[in-house]
Each structure stands twice: as structure tokens, then as C-alpha cells.
Amino acid sequence: MATRKMTRQLPRRVPRLLDLRVAGLPFELPVFPIAGALLLPGGKLPLNVFEPRYLALIEDVLSGDRLFGMIQPSVSMAEPDPETADEPDTGSDDASTPLFGVGCVGRLSSFAERQDGTCSISLTGLARFRVRHEIEGLHGYRRLAVNYEGFEKDLDQVGEIDFDREGLLESLRRYFTHRGFDARWEAIEQMDDETLLTTLSMICPLPPAEKQALLEAPTLADRARTLQALLEMAGHETEDGGKSHAV
């Protein structure tokens, strides 16, 4: 008589993304401060990690819940060299650099180590957090005490978003034309509303303060209106011959 083998389900040390709830997120977070690097709930942020303190951060979170926060320094940063704009300057931060009051916690979703010890990672955005105060750092990286007040719904299913999609795309086309950017418009137009707003907010090369405004927008509809206004302003500045704030 044939018998069917019973497979025992092993408990997960790290819960699935779909099982996460804001109420279960930690109130103390290691943080990776980078000017201009925006992580939003539901977004994917690739990072190259090469500085020892942040390599230590990655090693620590890999052995735990794989969660850490992305947050921007609140001080004015020098405009980066366009040739290296895709390589965030992690050295711009130190323990005395003030930070914005809102960041986003992400989960390390992919990790690839290079032979020289540096690594590339991908973060999945979960929920925004508010900074309560800074706590003692660890292994050279900074840590914050946080709460999630006002962001309790960041992990909830998004319904219909009330915004002018065609108007936003038209503003984006003008902005890209003025900046000389190419785009895969067919792919952009096929994105659902949430993916469109999250992706554009994260990838458009806007200044840190403007990216912070997108992060802190209360709702996705507010974020859409903010993004369209920022694209319009940047496009007009470039068109009029003035210096654009984009980095």
C-alpha cells in the first residue's frame, strides 16, 4: 500500500512581505542616510554599498529581520557630478548631520556580494516612519527611535486613486523633453496608478527637498499632485533658460 509522505512546514524566521503589518514593525531602526535616494512604500530601491559602516549594517540586518530605514540628510548638499549621480555618496553623512523627520523602512529583498567585499542590494519599501530621536549607533552606522503615526495604512491595499493621470504624463513628457531624457513610454503608460506614482517619484532626478515633499505627501493622490507641480516647475525653469534644481 502506497503511503504519501507528509512534508512538515518549517516556520519562517522572516515573515512574507504580504504578512507584514505596520503594527509589527520595529520602533528602533538602523538607518542609511543618503541625500536624493527616495524609498517609498511599495517601491524597489537598488543600492551599491561600499562604505565599511554600511556594509556592517547590511551584515547585521541579514542576520535579523532584514529591515532598515532610508532617510535623507536635511542639510543642503552639494550638487553631485552628473557622471556619478547613480552612485550615492554615502560619505556625505556623519553622526552630526541632521536628518529629515520622516523616512521609509524597507526590507532587504536581494543581496549580491562582489569579490572586493562591496555589495549591491535591493530594498522593498514598506512604510514611512517619523523620527522620535537618535539612539546609540552600532558598528559605525546610525540608529533611530521611530514611530509610524499617520502612516498606519502604508501597507494596506491601495484602492482607486483620484488624480489626473493624463495631465501627469503630459507634464512628465515635457520634463523629459527639456532634460533630454529617453523613456519607454509604452511601459510607463501600462503601469497601474500606484506603480506609476511610486516609480516616477523615486526615479525622477529631483532635488532632495522635493523628494522629501513626495515622501511626506499624506496620500497617493496628494503625491500625484505634488509630483505634477514639481515636474511643471522643473520643466519651465529649464525651458526659460534658468538653472533647474534637478540633480
XYZ file of C-alpha atoms in Angstrom, residues 40-183:
144
model
C 8.517 54.784 -0.923
C 6.092 52.110 0.294
C 5.815 49.517 -2.461
C 8.878 50.799 -4.288
C 12.122 48.990 -5.115
C 15.386 50.806 -4.466
C 18.710 49.390 -5.764
C 21.822 50.451 -3.865
C 25.545 49.908 -4.199
C 27.089 49.532 -0.743
C 30.812 50.085 -0.376
C 31.453 52.012 2.840
C 32.516 49.824 5.821
C 29.874 51.106 8.252
C 27.070 50.401 5.811
C 28.490 47.016 4.882
C 28.317 46.324 8.634
C 24.685 47.462 8.624
C 23.860 45.062 5.794
C 25.580 42.167 7.581
C 23.644 42.920 10.764
C 20.209 43.124 9.143
C 20.854 39.963 7.107
C 21.196 38.087 10.387
C 17.966 39.590 11.725
C 14.688 40.876 10.319
C 16.306 42.394 7.179
C 14.720 45.783 7.933
C 16.353 49.195 7.950
C 15.365 52.758 7.242
C 16.207 55.083 4.384
C 16.285 58.760 5.298
C 17.733 61.936 3.808
C 20.071 64.425 5.494
C 18.175 67.693 5.957
C 21.157 69.973 5.325
C 21.883 71.402 1.893
C 24.081 69.033 -0.062
C 26.482 69.942 -2.844
C 25.132 69.168 -6.284
C 26.656 65.864 -7.400
C 28.643 65.308 -10.548
C 26.188 64.091 -13.249
C 28.732 61.432 -14.218
C 28.411 59.823 -10.762
C 24.799 60.679 -9.970
C 23.846 56.998 -9.932
C 26.375 56.292 -7.172
C 25.103 57.928 -3.948
C 27.813 59.499 -1.811
C 27.398 57.658 1.469
C 30.391 59.561 2.821
C 28.339 62.781 2.996
C 26.756 61.661 6.268
C 28.243 61.574 9.733
C 26.778 61.308 13.224
C 26.321 65.083 13.478
C 24.483 65.541 10.174
C 20.839 66.484 10.847
C 18.190 64.305 9.248
C 14.697 64.961 7.957
C 11.898 63.957 10.325
C 10.356 61.316 8.043
C 11.931 58.306 6.340
C 10.813 54.930 4.994
C 11.563 51.477 6.348
C 12.457 48.867 3.762
C 13.216 45.185 3.686
C 16.369 43.894 2.072
C 14.963 41.781 -0.769
C 18.090 40.927 -2.729
C 21.795 40.852 -1.986
C 24.792 40.223 -4.219
C 28.344 40.300 -2.886
C 31.303 41.249 -5.043
C 34.809 39.869 -4.789
C 36.112 43.111 -3.282
C 33.661 42.836 -0.374
C 31.248 45.511 -1.574
C 27.714 44.534 -2.488
C 24.629 45.518 -4.407
C 21.240 45.241 -2.749
C 17.592 45.920 -3.438
C 15.199 47.311 -0.841
C 11.425 46.905 -0.886
C 9.666 49.887 0.683
C 7.217 49.038 3.458
C 6.040 52.053 5.469
C 7.060 55.581 6.336
C 8.236 56.419 9.830
C 8.645 59.521 11.969
C 11.873 60.147 13.827
C 11.460 60.394 17.608
C 15.130 60.757 18.474
C 18.517 59.292 17.681
C 19.818 56.382 19.757
C 23.288 54.963 20.167
C 24.792 53.800 16.892
C 26.240 50.383 16.227
C 29.333 49.389 14.229
C 29.628 52.924 12.877
C 26.101 53.322 11.477
C 23.293 55.424 12.922
C 20.108 54.210 14.590
C 16.830 55.963 15.316
C 13.878 55.565 17.644
C 10.808 55.902 15.409
C 7.048 55.645 15.302
C 4.555 55.187 12.479
C 1.903 57.743 13.469
C -0.110 58.796 10.442
C 1.355 56.024 8.287
C -0.611 53.068 9.656
C -2.192 52.383 6.247
C 1.037 52.358 4.223
C 0.956 48.550 3.933
C -2.769 48.365 3.128
C -4.167 47.528 -0.285
C -4.499 50.695 -2.358
C -7.872 51.436 -3.918
C -8.725 53.875 -6.678
C -6.505 56.973 -6.746
C -8.163 60.271 -7.661
C -5.652 62.136 -9.825
C -5.173 63.493 -13.338
C -3.176 60.651 -14.882
C -3.078 62.131 -18.385
C -2.070 65.529 -17.037
C 0.755 63.965 -15.034
C 2.035 62.034 -18.049
C 1.930 65.175 -20.188
C 3.959 67.046 -17.549
C 6.397 64.133 -17.477
C 6.801 64.204 -21.274
C 7.607 67.921 -21.223
C 10.044 67.472 -18.350
C 11.840 64.586 -20.075
C 11.998 66.509 -23.358
C 13.524 69.564 -21.677
C 16.052 67.420 -19.817
C 16.916 65.331 -22.886
C 15.847 62.061 -21.241
C 14.676 58.992 -23.125
C 11.798 56.914 -21.784
